[in-house]
mmCIF file with all atom_site columns, C-alpha atoms in Angstrom:
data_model
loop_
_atom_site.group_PDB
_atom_site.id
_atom_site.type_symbol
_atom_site.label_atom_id
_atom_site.label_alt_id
_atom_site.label_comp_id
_atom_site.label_asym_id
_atom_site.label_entity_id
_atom_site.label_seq_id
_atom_site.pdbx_PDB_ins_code
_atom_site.Cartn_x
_atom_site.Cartn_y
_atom_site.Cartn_z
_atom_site.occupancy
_atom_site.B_iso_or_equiv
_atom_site.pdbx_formal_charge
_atom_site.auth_seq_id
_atom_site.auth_comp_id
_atom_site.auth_asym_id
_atom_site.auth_atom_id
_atom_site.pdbx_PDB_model_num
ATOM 1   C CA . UNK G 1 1   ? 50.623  115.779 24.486 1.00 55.00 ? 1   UNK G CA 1
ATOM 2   C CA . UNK G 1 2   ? 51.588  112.252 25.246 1.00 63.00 ? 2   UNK G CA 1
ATOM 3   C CA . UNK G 1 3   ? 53.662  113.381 28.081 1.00 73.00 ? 3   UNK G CA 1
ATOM 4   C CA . UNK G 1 4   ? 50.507  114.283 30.251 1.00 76.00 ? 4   UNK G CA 1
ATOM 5   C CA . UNK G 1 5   ? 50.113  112.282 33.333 1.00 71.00 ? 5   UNK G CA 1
ATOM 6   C CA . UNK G 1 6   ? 46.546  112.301 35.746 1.00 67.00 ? 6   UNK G CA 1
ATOM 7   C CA . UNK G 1 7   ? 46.638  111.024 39.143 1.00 66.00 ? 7   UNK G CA 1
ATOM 8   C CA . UNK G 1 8   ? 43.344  110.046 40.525 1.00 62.00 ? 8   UNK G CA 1
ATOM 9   C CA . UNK G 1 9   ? 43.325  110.527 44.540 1.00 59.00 ? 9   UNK G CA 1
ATOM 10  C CA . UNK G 1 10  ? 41.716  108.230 46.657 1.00 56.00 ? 10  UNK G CA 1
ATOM 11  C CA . UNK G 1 11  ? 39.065  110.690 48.310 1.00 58.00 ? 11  UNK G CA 1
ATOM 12  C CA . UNK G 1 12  ? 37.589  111.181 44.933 1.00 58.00 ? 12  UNK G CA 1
ATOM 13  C CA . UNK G 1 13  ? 38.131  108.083 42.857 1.00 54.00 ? 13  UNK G CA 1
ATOM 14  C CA . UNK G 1 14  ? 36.931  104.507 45.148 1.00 57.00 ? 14  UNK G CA 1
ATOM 15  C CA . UNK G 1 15  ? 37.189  103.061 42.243 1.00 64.00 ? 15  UNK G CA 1
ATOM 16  C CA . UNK G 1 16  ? 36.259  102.085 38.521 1.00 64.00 ? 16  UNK G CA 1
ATOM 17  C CA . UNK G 1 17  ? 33.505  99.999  37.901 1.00 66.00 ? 17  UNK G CA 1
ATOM 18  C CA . UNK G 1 18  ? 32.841  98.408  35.123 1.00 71.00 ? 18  UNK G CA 1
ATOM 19  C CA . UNK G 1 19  ? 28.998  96.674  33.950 1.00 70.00 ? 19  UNK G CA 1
ATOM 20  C CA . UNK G 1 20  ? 27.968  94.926  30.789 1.00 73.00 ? 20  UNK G CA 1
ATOM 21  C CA . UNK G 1 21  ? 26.008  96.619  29.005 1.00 71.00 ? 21  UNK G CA 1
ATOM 22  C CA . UNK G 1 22  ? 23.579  94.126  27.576 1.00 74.00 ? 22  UNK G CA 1
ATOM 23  C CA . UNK G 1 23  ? 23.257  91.902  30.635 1.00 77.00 ? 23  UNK G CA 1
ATOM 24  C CA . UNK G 1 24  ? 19.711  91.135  31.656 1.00 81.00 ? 24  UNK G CA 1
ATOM 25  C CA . UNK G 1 25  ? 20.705  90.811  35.837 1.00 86.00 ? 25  UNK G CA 1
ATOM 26  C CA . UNK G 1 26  ? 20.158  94.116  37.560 1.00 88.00 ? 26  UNK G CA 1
ATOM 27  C CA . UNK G 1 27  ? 23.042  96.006  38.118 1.00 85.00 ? 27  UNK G CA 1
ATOM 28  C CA . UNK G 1 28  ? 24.042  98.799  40.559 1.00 84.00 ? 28  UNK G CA 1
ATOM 29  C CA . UNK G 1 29  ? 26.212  101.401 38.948 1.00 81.00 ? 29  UNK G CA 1
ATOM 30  C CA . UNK G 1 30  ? 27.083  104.200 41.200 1.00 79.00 ? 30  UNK G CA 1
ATOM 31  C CA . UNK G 1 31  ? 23.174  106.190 42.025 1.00 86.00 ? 31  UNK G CA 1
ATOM 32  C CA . UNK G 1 32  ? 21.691  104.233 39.210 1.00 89.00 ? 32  UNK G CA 1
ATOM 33  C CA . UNK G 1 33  ? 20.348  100.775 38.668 1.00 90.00 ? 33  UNK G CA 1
ATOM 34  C CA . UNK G 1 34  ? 20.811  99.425  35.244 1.00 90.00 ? 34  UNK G CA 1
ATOM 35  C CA . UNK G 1 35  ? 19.092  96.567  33.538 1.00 91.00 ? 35  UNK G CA 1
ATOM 36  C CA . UNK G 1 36  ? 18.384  95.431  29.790 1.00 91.00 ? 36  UNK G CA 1
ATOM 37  C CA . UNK G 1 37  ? 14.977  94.170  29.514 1.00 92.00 ? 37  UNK G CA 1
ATOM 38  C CA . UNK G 1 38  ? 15.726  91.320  26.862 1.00 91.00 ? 38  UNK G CA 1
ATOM 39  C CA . UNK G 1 39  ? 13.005  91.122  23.840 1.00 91.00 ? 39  UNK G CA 1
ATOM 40  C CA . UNK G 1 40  ? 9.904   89.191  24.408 1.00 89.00 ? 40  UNK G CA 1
ATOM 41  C CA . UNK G 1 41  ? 9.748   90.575  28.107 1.00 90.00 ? 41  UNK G CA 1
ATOM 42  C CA . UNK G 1 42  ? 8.092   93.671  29.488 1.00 90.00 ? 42  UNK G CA 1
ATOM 43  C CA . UNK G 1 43  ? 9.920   95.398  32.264 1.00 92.00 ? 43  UNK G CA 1
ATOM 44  C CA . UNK G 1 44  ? 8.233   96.166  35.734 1.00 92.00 ? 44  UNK G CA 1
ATOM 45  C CA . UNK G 1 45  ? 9.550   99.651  37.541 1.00 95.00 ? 45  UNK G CA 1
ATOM 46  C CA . UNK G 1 46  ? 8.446   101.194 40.464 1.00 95.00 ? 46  UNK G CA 1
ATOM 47  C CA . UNK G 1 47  ? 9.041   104.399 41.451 1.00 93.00 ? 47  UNK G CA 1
ATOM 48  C CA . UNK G 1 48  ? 7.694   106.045 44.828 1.00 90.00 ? 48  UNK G CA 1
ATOM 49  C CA . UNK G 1 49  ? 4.600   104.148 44.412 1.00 90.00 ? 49  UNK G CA 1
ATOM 50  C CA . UNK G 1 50  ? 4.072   104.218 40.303 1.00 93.00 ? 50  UNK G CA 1
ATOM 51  C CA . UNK G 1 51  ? 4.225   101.666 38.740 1.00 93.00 ? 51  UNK G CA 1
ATOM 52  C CA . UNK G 1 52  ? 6.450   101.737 35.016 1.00 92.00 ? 52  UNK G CA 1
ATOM 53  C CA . UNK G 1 53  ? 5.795   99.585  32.609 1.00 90.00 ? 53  UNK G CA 1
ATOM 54  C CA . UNK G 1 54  ? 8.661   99.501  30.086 1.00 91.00 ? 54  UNK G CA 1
ATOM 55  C CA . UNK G 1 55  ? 9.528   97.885  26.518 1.00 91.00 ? 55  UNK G CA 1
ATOM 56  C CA . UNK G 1 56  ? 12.482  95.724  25.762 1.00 92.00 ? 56  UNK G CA 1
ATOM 57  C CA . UNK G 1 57  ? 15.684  97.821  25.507 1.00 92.00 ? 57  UNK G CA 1
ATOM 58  C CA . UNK G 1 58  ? 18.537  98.993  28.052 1.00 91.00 ? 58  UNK G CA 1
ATOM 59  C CA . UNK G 1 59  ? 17.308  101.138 30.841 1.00 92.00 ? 59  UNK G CA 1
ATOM 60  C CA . UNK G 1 60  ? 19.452  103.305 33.808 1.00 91.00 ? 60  UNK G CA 1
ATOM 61  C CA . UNK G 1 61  ? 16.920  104.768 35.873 1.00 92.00 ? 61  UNK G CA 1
ATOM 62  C CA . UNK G 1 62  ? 17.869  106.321 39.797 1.00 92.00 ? 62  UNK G CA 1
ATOM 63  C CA . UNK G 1 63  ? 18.428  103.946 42.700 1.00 89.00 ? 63  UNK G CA 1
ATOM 64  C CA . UNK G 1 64  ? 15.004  105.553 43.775 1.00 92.00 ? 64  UNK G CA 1
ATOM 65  C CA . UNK G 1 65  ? 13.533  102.910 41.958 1.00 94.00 ? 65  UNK G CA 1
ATOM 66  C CA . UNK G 1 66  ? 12.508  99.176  42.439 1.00 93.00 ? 66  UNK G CA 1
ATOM 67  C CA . UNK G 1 67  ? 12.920  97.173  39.403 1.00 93.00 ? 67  UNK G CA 1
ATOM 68  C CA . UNK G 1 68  ? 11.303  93.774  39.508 1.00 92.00 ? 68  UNK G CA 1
ATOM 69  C CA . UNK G 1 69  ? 11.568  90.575  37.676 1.00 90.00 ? 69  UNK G CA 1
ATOM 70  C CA . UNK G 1 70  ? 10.785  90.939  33.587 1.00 91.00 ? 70  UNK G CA 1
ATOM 71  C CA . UNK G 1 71  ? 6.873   89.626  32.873 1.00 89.00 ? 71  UNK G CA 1
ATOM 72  C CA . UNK G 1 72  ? 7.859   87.370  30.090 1.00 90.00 ? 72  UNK G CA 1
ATOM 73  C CA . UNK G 1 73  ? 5.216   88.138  27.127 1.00 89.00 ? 73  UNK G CA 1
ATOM 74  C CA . UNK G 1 74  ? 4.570   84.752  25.586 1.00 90.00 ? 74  UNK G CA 1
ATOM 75  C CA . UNK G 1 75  ? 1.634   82.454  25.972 1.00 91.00 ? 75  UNK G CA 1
ATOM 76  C CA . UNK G 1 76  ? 1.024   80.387  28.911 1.00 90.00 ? 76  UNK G CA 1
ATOM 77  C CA . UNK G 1 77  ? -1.843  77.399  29.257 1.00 93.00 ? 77  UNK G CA 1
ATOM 78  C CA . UNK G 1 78  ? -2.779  75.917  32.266 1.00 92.00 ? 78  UNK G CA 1
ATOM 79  C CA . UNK G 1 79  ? -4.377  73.013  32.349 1.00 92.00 ? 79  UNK G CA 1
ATOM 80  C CA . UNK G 1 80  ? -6.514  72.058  35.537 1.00 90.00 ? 80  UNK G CA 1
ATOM 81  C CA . UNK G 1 81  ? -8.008  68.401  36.176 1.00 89.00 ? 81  UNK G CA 1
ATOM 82  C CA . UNK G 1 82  ? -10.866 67.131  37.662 1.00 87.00 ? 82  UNK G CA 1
ATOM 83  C CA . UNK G 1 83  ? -12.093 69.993  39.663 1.00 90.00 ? 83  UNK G CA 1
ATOM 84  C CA . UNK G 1 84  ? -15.171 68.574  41.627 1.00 92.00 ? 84  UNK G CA 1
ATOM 85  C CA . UNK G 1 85  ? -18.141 70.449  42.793 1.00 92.00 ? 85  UNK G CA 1
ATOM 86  C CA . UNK G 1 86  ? -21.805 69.883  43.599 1.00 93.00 ? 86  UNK G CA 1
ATOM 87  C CA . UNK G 1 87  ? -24.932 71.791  42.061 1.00 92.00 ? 87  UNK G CA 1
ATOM 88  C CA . UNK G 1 88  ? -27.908 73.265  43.793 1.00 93.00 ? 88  UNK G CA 1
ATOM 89  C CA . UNK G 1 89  ? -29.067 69.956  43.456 1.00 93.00 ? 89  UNK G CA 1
ATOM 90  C CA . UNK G 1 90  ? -26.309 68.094  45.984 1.00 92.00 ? 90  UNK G CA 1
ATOM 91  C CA . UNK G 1 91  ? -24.885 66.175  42.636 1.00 94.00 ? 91  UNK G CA 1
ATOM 92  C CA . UNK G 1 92  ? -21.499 65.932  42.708 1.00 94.00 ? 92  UNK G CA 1
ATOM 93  C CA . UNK G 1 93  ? -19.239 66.619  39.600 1.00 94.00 ? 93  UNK G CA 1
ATOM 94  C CA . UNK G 1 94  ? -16.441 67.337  37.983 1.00 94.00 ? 94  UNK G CA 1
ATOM 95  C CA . UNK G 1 95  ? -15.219 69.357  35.238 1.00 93.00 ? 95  UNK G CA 1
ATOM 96  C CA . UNK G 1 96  ? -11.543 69.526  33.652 1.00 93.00 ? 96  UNK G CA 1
ATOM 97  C CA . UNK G 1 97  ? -10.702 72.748  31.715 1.00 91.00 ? 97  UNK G CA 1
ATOM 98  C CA . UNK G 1 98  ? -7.614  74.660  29.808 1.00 93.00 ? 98  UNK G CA 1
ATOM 99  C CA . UNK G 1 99  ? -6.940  77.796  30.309 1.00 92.00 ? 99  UNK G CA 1
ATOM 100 C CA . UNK G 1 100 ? -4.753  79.984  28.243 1.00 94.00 ? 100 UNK G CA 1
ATOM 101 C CA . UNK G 1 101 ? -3.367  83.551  28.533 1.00 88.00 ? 101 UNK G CA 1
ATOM 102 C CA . UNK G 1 102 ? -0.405  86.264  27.844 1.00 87.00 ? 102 UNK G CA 1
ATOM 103 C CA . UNK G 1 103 ? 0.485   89.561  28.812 1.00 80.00 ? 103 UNK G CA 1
ATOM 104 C CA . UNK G 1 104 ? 0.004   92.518  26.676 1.00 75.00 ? 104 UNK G CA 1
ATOM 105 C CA . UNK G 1 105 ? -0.375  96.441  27.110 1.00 64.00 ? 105 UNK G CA 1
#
C-alpha cells in the first residue's frame, strides 16, 4: 500500500492551512474562528446578539461569532487624587480615594 498516490485538484483543495493550536491571537480557520483563552482570563463571545462568557481553554466556535478581547481576571486598584467638590454648604473640598476591583462570574 505504499504505492498509492492522491492528487488534490485545485477546485477543491485552495490550500492547507495550518494554525497553532495554543496561540492566544484569534485565528480564522476555514468557517471557524479559533482562539485559546489563556488561564487567568475569561473569554468574551458574541453570537447574534448573546453574549458567551467562556473559561480558559481552546475554543473553535462558527465565523457567526464575534470574539472580543480576553477580560483578564486579576485585581485592579485605581487610585484617584484630589477630587474636589463643594457641600450644600458652598465649602469646597477634596477627597482622595482607592478603589479596587476584579472580574468574576
Amino acid at each position: 500500500r505504499g504505492d498509492l498516490e492522491y492528487r488534490l485538484h485545485d477546485e477543491q483543495y485552495h490550500g492547507l492551512v495550518t494554525i497553532q493550536k495554543y496561540s492566544s491571537e484569534l485565528q480564522h480557520f476555514g468557517p471557524y474562528k479559533v482562539i485559546t483563552i489563556r488561564e487567568g482570563y475569561c473569554g468574551l463571545f458574541e453570537n447574534e446578539g448573546s453574549i458567551e462568557i467562556k473559561d480558559p481553554g481552546f475554543y473553535k466556535v462558527p465565523s457567526s461569532y464575534t470574539v472580543c478581547d480576553p477580560i483578564p481576571m486579576k485585581v485592579f486598584q485605581d487610585m484617584l487624587d484630589n477630587i474636589g467638590f463643594k457641600t450644600k454648604d458652598g465649602i469646597s473640598m477634596q477627597v482622595k480615594f482607592t478603589l479596587t476591583w476584579n472580574v468574576n462570574n
